[in-house]
XYZ file of C-alpha atoms in Angstrom:
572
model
C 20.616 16.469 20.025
C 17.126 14.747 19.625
C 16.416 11.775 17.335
C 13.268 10.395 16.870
C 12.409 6.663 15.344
C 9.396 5.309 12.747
C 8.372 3.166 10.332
C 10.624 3.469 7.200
C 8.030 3.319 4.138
C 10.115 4.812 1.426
C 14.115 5.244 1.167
C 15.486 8.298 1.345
C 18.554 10.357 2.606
C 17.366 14.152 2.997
C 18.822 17.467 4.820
C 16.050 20.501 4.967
C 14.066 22.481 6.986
C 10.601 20.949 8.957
C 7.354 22.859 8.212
C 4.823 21.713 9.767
C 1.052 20.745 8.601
C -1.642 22.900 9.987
C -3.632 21.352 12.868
C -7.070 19.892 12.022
C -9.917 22.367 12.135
C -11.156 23.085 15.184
C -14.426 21.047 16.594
C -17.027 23.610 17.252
C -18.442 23.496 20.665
C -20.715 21.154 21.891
C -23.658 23.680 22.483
C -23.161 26.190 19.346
C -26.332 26.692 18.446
C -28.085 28.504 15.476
C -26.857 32.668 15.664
C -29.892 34.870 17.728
C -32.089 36.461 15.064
C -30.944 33.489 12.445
C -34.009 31.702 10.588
C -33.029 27.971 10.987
C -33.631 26.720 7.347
C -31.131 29.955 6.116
C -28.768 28.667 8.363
C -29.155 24.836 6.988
C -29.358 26.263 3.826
C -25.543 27.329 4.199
C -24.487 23.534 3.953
C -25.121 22.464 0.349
C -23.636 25.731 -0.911
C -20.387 25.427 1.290
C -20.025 21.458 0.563
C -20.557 22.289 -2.597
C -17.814 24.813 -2.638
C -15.344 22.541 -1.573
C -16.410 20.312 -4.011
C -15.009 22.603 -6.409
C -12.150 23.769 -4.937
C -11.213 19.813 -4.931
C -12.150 19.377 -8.195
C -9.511 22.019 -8.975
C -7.219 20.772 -7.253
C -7.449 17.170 -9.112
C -7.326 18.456 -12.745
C -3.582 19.634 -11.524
C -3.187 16.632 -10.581
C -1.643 13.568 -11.990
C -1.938 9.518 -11.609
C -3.161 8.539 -8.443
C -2.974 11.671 -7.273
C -5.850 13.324 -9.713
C -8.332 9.655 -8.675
C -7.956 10.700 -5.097
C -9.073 14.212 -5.461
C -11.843 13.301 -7.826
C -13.417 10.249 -5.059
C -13.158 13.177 -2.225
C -14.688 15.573 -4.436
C -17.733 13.283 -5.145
C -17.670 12.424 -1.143
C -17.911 16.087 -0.634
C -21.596 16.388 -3.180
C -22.860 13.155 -1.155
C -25.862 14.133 -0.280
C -25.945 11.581 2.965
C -24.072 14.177 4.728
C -25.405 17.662 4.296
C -29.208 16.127 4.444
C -27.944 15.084 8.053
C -26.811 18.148 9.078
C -29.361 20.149 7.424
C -31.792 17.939 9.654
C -29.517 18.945 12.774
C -30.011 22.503 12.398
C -33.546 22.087 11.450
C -34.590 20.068 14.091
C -32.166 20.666 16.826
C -31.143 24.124 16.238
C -27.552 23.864 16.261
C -25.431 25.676 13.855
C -24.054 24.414 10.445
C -20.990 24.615 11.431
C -21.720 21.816 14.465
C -24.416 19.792 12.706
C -22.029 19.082 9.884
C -19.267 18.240 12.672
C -21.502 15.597 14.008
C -23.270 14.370 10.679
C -19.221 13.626 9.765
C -19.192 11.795 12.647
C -22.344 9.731 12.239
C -21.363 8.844 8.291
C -17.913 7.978 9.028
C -18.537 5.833 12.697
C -21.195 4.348 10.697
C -18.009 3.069 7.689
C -15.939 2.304 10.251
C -18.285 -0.309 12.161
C -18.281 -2.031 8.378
C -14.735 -2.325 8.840
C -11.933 -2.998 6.054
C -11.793 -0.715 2.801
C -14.828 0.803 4.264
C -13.638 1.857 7.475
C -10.591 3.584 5.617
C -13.271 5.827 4.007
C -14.070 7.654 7.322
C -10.619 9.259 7.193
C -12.540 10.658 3.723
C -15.454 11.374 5.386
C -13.893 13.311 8.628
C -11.734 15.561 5.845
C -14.265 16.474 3.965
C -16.217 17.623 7.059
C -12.854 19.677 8.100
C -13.176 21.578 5.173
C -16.537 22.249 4.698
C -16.349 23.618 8.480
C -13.601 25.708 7.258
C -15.940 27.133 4.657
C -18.618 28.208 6.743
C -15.886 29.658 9.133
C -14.436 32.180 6.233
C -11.390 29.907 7.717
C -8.542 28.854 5.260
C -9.083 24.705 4.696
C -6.122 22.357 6.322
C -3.292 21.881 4.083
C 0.288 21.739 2.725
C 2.156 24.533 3.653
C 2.295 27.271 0.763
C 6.156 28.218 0.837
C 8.871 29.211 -1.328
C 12.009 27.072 -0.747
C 11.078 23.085 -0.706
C 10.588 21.730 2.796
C 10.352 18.755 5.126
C 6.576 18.174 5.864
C 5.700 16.804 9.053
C 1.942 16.349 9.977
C -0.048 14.060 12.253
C -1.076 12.136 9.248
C -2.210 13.646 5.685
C -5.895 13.650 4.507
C -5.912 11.685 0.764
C -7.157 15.169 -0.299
C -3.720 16.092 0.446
C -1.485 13.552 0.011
C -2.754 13.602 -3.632
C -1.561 17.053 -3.940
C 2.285 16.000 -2.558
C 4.904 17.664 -4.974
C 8.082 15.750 -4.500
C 10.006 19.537 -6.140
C 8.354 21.234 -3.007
C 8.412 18.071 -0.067
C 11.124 16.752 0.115
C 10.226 14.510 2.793
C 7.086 13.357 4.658
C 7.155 12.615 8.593
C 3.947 11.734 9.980
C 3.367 10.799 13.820
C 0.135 8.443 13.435
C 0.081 6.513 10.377
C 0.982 2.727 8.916
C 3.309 1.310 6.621
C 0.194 0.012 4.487
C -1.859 3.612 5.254
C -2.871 5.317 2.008
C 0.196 8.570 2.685
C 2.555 5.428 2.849
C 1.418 3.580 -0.389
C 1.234 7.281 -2.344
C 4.889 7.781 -1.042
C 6.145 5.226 -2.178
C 4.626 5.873 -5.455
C 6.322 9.077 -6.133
C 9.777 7.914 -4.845
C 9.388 10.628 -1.894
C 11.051 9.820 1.338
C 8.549 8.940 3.876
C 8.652 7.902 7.528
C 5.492 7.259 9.331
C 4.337 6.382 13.010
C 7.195 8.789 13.995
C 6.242 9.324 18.072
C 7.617 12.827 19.357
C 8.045 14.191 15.903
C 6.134 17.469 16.866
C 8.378 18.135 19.633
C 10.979 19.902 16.848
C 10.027 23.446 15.880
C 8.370 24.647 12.609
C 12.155 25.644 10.684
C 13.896 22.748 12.533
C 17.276 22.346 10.222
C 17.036 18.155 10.089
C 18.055 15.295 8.751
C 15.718 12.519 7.654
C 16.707 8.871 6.893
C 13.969 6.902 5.340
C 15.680 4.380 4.858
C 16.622 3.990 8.487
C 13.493 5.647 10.281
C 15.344 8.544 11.989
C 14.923 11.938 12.465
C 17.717 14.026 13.948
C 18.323 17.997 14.537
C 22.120 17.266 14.420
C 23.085 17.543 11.043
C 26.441 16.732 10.448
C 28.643 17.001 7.393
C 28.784 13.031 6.846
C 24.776 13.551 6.647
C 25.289 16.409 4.200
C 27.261 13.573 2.155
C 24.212 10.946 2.239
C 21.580 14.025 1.523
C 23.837 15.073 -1.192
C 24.054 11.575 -3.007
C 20.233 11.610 -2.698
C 19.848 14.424 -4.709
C 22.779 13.445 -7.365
C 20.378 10.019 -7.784
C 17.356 12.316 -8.176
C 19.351 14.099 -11.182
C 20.690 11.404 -12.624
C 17.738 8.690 -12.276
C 18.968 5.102 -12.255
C 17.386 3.467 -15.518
C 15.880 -0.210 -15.695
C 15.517 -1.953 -19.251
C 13.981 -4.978 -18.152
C 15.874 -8.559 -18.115
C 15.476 -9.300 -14.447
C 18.031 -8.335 -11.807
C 21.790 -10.119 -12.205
C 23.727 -10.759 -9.073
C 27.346 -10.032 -9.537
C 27.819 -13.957 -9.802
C 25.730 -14.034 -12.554
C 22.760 -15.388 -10.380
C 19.416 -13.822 -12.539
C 16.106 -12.634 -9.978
C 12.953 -12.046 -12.477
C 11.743 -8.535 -11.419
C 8.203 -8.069 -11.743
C 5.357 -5.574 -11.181
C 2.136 -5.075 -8.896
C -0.837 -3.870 -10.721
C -4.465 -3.073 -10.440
C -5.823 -2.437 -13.684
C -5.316 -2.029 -17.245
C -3.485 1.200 -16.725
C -1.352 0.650 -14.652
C -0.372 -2.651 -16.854
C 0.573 -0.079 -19.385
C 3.102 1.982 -16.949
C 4.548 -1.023 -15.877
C 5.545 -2.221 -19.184
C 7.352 1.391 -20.228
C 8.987 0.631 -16.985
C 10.350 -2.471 -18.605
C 9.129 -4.704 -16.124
C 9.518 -8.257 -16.835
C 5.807 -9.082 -16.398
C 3.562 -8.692 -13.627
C 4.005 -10.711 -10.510
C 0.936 -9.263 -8.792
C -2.516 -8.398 -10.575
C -5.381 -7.406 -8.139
C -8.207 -8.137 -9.326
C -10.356 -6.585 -7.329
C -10.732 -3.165 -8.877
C -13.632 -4.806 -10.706
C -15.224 -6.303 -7.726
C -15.364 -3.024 -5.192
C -17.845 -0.246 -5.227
C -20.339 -2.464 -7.272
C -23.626 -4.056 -5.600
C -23.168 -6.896 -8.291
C -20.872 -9.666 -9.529
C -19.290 -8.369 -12.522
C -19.871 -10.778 -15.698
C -17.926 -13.328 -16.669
C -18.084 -10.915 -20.112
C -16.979 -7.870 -18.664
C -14.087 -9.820 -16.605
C -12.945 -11.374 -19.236
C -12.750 -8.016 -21.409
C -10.885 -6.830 -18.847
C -8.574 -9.069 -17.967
C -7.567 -9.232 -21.747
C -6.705 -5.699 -21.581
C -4.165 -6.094 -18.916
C -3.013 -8.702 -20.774
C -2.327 -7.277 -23.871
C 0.600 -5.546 -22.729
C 2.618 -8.287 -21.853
C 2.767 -11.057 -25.027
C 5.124 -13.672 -23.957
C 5.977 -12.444 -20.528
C 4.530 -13.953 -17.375
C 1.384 -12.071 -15.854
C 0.228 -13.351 -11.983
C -2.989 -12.922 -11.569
C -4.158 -13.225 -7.825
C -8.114 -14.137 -7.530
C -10.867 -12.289 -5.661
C -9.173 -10.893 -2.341
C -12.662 -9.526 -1.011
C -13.487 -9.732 2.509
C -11.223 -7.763 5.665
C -10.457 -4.313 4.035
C -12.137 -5.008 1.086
C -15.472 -6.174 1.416
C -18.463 -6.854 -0.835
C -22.106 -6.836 -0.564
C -22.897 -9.747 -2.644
C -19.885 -11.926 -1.304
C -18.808 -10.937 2.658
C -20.780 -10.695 5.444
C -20.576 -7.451 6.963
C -21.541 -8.241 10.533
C -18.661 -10.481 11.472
C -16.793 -9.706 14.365
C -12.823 -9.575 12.979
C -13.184 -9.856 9.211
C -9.851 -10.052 9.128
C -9.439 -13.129 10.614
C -13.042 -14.182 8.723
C -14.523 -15.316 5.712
C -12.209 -13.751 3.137
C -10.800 -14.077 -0.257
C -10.776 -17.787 -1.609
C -12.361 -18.745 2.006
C -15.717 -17.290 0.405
C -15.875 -19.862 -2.504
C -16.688 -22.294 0.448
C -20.505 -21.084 0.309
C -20.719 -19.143 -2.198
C -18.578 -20.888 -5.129
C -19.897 -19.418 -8.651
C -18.430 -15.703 -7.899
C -14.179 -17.645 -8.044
C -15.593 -20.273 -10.792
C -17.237 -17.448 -12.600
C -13.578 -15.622 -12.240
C -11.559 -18.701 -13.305
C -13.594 -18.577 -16.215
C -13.225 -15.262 -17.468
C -9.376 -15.588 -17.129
C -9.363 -19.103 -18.657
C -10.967 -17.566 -21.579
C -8.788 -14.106 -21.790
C -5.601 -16.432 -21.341
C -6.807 -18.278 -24.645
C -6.777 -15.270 -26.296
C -3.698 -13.486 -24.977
C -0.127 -14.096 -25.413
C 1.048 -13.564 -22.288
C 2.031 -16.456 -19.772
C -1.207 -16.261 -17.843
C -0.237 -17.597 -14.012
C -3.056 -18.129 -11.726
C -2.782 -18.033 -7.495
C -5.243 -17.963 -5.088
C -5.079 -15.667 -1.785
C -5.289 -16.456 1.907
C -4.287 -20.584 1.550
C -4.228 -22.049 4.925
C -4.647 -25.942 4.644
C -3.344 -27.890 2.266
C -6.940 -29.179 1.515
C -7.852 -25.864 0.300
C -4.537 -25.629 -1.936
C -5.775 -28.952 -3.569
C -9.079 -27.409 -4.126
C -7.919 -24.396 -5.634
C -5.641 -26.301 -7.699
C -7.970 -29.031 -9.351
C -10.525 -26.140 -10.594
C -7.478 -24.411 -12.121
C -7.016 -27.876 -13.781
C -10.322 -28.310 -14.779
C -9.932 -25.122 -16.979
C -6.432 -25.812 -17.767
C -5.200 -23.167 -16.087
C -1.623 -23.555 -15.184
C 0.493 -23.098 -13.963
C -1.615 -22.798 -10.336
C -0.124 -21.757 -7.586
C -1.079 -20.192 -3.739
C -0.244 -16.820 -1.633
C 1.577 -17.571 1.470
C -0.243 -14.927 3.998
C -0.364 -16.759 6.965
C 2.234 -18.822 9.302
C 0.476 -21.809 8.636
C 1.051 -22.004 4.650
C 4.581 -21.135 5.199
C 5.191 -23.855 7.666
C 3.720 -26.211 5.985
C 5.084 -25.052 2.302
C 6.472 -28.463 1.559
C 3.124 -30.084 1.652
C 1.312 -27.017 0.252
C 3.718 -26.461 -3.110
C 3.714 -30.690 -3.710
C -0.111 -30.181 -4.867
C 0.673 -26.604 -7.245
C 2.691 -24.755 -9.296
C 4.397 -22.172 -7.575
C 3.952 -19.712 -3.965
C 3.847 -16.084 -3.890
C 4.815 -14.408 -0.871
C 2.511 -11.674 0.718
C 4.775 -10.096 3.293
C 1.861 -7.410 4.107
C -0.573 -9.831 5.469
C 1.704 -12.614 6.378
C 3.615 -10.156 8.648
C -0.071 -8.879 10.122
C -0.765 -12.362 10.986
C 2.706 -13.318 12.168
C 2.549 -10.471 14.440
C -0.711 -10.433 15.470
C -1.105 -6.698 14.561
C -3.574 -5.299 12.642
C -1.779 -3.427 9.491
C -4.572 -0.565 9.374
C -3.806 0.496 12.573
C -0.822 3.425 13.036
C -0.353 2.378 16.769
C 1.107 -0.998 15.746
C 2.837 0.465 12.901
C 6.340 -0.939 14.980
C 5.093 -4.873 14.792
C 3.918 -4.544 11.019
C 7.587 -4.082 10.014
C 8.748 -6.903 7.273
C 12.406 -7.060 8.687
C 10.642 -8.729 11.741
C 13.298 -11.898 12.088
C 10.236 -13.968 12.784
C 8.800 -13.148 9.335
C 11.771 -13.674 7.887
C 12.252 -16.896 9.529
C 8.810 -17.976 7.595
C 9.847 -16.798 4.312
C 12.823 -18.776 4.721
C 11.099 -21.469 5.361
C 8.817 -21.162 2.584
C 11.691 -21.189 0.252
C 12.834 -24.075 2.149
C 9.670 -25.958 1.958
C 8.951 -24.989 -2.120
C 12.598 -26.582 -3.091
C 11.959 -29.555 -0.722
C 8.806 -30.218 -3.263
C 10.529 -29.375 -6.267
C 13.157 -31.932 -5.655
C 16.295 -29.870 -5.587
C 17.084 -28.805 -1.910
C 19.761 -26.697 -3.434
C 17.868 -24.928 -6.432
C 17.824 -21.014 -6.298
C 16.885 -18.450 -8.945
C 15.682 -19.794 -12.563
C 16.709 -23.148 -11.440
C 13.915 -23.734 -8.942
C 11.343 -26.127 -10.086
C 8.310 -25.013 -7.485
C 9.220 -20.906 -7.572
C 8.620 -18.714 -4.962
C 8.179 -15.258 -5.277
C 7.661 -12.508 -2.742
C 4.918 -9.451 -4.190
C 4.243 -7.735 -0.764
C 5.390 -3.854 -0.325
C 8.903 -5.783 1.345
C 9.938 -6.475 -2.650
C 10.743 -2.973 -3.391
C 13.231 -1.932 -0.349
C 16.597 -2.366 -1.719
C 18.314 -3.737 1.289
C 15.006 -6.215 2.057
C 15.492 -7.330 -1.591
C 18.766 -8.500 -1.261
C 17.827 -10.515 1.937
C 14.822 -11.828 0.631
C 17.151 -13.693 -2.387
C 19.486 -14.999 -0.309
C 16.614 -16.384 1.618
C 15.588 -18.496 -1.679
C 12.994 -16.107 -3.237
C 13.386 -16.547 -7.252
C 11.352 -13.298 -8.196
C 10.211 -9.777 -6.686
C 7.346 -7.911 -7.727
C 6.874 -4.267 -7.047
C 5.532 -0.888 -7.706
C 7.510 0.214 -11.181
C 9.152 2.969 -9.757
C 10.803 0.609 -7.865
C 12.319 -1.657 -9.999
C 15.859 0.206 -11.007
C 17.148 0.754 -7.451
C 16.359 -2.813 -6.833
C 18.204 -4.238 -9.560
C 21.121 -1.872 -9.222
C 21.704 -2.767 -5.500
C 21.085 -6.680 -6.510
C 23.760 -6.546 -8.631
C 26.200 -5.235 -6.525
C 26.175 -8.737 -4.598
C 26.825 -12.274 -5.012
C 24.803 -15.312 -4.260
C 26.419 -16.030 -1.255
C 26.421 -12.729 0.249
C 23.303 -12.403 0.095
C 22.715 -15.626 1.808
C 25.121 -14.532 4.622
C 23.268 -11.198 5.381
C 19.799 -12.787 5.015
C 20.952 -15.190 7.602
C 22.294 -12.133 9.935
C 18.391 -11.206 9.272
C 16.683 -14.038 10.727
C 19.143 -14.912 13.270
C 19.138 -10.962 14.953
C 16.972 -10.147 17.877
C 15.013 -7.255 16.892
C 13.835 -6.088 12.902
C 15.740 -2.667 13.736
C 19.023 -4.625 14.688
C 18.546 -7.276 11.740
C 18.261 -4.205 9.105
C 20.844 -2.390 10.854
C 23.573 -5.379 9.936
C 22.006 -6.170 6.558
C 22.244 -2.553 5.443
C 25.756 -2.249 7.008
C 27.054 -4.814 4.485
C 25.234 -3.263 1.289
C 27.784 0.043 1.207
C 26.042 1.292 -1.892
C 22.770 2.242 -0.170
C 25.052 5.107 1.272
C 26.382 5.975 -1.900
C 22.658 6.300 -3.443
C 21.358 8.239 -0.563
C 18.976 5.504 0.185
């Protein structure tokens, strides 16, 4: 028998066979140079038409696409006609006579080193970039381009990681499970995953030592990957595929614990439309609005016009229900020309998100304004928080110009250890908290959560991030006056809208822990509330406090998901 251990991003019980992803394309050799007998500018003249031929071929591929799938394709298809890269490698043939092939292997590499030394959202472009030159490599080879395997029966994919060309193109009838080696829980293939309810396990070490047509079984819920399949497995992978027929349904109303204990469930967004698919998944409002989709890819502030325009439209879909709406989180992965500064040395740790209205304090004013004036016109419950609070100085800050516009209720993100610590203090000068367990458990951990190697430290069931969610909760009902105050009850709420939200079993912890709402991707949101409601109050305080009080996340999870039976009986 051989088992193998990584990241669980997406739940999951699964039997099948392992096919395996095609290796990378090959890196031409150093010294190829332009064929004997070749003019040079024919040979460069080969790049635009093959780039251009890949362009189409992903253009294709996006108009079968759907959702976030179909944007994917489109942004690498537009990466592919950047000019930026063939002009480079047309100068490489032209001037240094080495073949197309090789000068568009190293103009890849210039364009995407050259992203990643920006850092952040940028330096998650080079994986783009580095694709893109794969296949237009392929192209000039007559080679077929990397890809999902093209077979009959549906499959178990493994790969080294999956290009976004390629995770768009996932079919959860055809995969029915993804195993990568490399890879993060917050990595675009985990995020997409999760989005189409497909079983996913990523920084999975030794994963290629199983043959293509290895007969396993995957646990996604777990993180394990076995080759002995046994009939109890056959039992989980079978209840997998009886949810998968028979869908669990959500019609909104929050999640009730079998005690009668309510848990508002809520849903991250990003934009308009994605407003609209949360609210035909019945969420009960949105716990998590990001608001940069307006801010990135523009050389310019947007206007307080065109924010406020926009921020109405998300609105719109959710009269009389609470909407969250988190402020400008530029800076780190997602930086900005007119805000960050793109020369600082860890951005992550740097100027970022409200820590840029210290010097440059119009761009979150100007923001506050357009959703003070959209709020006006709404009928939703229009929330307000600001991201990355440290101090309690900057809380009050962010507070009294929420005040000023009489924007309330005003509340903070607890990201970092320091905010959670000190949550008493911080939640006696605002409204409410809102737990982000994605950068709170980077900085808890001291791991960076771009980066597949630590994949194993940026795990949420980490009993020290636990411990300062707990005592976030702790802290918020301190302020609020009622030590005792859970759920609906709780005057100074504290929700939790970080990727940890939508695992069942982490749910369930995360309540007993003192957490009054969760906020998640829609898809989420009926396995969630059925696995809520198959506890009470109090157990889910006892197996939150197994959490905290184990030794490692893997142990902790172990005993929480040992007393939730009906995670077996879903498959998940």
């Amino acid at each position: 028998m051989s088992q193998y251990t990584g990241v669980a991003v997406s739940p999951g019980r699964v039997v099948g066979t392992i096919r395996t992803m095609a290796p990378p394309v090959a890196e031409p050799p150093a010294d190829e140079k332009v064929p004997d007998g070749i003019d040079p500018t024919v040979e460069a003249e080969r790049i635009p038409g093959a780039a251009a031929a890949v362009q189409q071929s992903l253009t294709r591929l996006a108009e079968r696409a759907k959702g976030e799938g179909r944007t994917i394709l489109e942004a690498t298809a537009q990466m592919a006609a950047d000019p930026s890269l063939t002009q480079t490698a047309q100068g490489l043939v032209l001037t240094g006579g080495k073949s197309a092939a090789r000068a568009v292997w190293e103009a890849g590499d210039q364009v995407a080193n050259m992203l990643e030394g920006l850092g952040g959202y940028m330096a998650e472009r080079a994986t783009d970039v580095r694709d893109v030159r794969g296949r237009i490599v392929a192209e000039l080879r007559g080679e077929q381009a990397p890809g999902i395997p093209e077979v009959e029966e549906p499959f178990i994919l493994t790969a080294i990681d999956l290009a976004p060309a390629d995770t768009a193109t996932l079919d959860p009838d055809r995969v029915l499970a993804l195993v990568t080696s490399d890879g993060g829980p917050q990595s675009h293939t985990a995020i997409l995953a999760r989005q189409l309810g497909l079983p996913a396990i990523v920084a999975a070490r030794g994963i290629h030592a199983f043959p293509d047509g290895t007969e396993v079984f995957v646990d996604a819920g777990l993180g394990t990957i076995t080759d002995e399949v046994t009939d109890e497995h056959h039992r989980f992978a079978q209840a997998w595929v009886e949810l998968q027929k028979n869908p669990l349904t959500y019609e909104g109303g929050g999640a009730v614990l079998s005690d009668g204990t309510e848990v508002q469930l809520l849903a991250n967004i990003g934009n308009a439309q994605d407003a609209e698919k949360a609210a035909a998944a019945h969420a009960d409002g949105v716990g998590l609005f990001r608001t940069e989709f307006l801010f990135l890819d523009r050389e310019d502030e947007p206007s307080v016009e065109e924010q406020t325009t926009a921020y109405a439209e998300v609105f719109s879909h959710f009269p009389g229900q609470k909407v969250v709406v988190r402020t400008i989180d530029a800076g780190a992965d997602k930086p900005l020309p007119f805000l960050t500064d793109a020369d600082e040395p860890n951005p992550a740790l740097g100027v970022r998100a409200y820590r840029t209205s210290w010097e440059k304090r119009s761009v979150l004013t100007n923001q506050l304004d357009a959703i003070a004036a959209a709020a006006k016109a709404s009928e939703a419950t229009v929330w307000v928080m600001a991201p990355m609070i440290s101090t309690v100085e900057d809380t009050e800050d962010f507070a009294s110009m929420c005040r000023e516009r009489d924007l309330a209720p005003a509340g903070i993100m607890v990201e970092t250890p320091s905010a959670a610590i000190t949550a008493d203090r911080q939640l006696a000068e605002c409204d409410f908290a809102s737990i982000g367990t994605n950068d709170l458990t980077q900085y808890t951990m001291a791991a960076d959560r771009q980066l597949g190697s630590l994949a194993h430290l940026n795990n949420p069931w980490q009993p020290a991030v636990l411990a300062l969610v707990q005592a976030t909760c702790t802290g918020a009902r301190r302020a609020g006056g009622d030590p005792e105050a859970f759920g609906a009850k709780a005057n100074k709420p504290v929700g939790v809208c970080g990727e940890a939200a939508g695992d069942p079993g982490l749910a369930v912890v995360l309540v007993g822990l003192g957490v009054n709402s969760l906020s998640m991707t829609p898809r989420s949101l009926p396995t969630v509330a059925k696995v809520l409601s198959t506890v009470t109050l109090e157990q889910a305080k006892e197996l939150a406090a197994k959490a905290v009080a184990a030794r490692t996340a893997e142990e902790g999870r172990d005993a929480v998901r040992a007393g939730l039976p009906i995670l077996g009986e879903l498959g998940l």
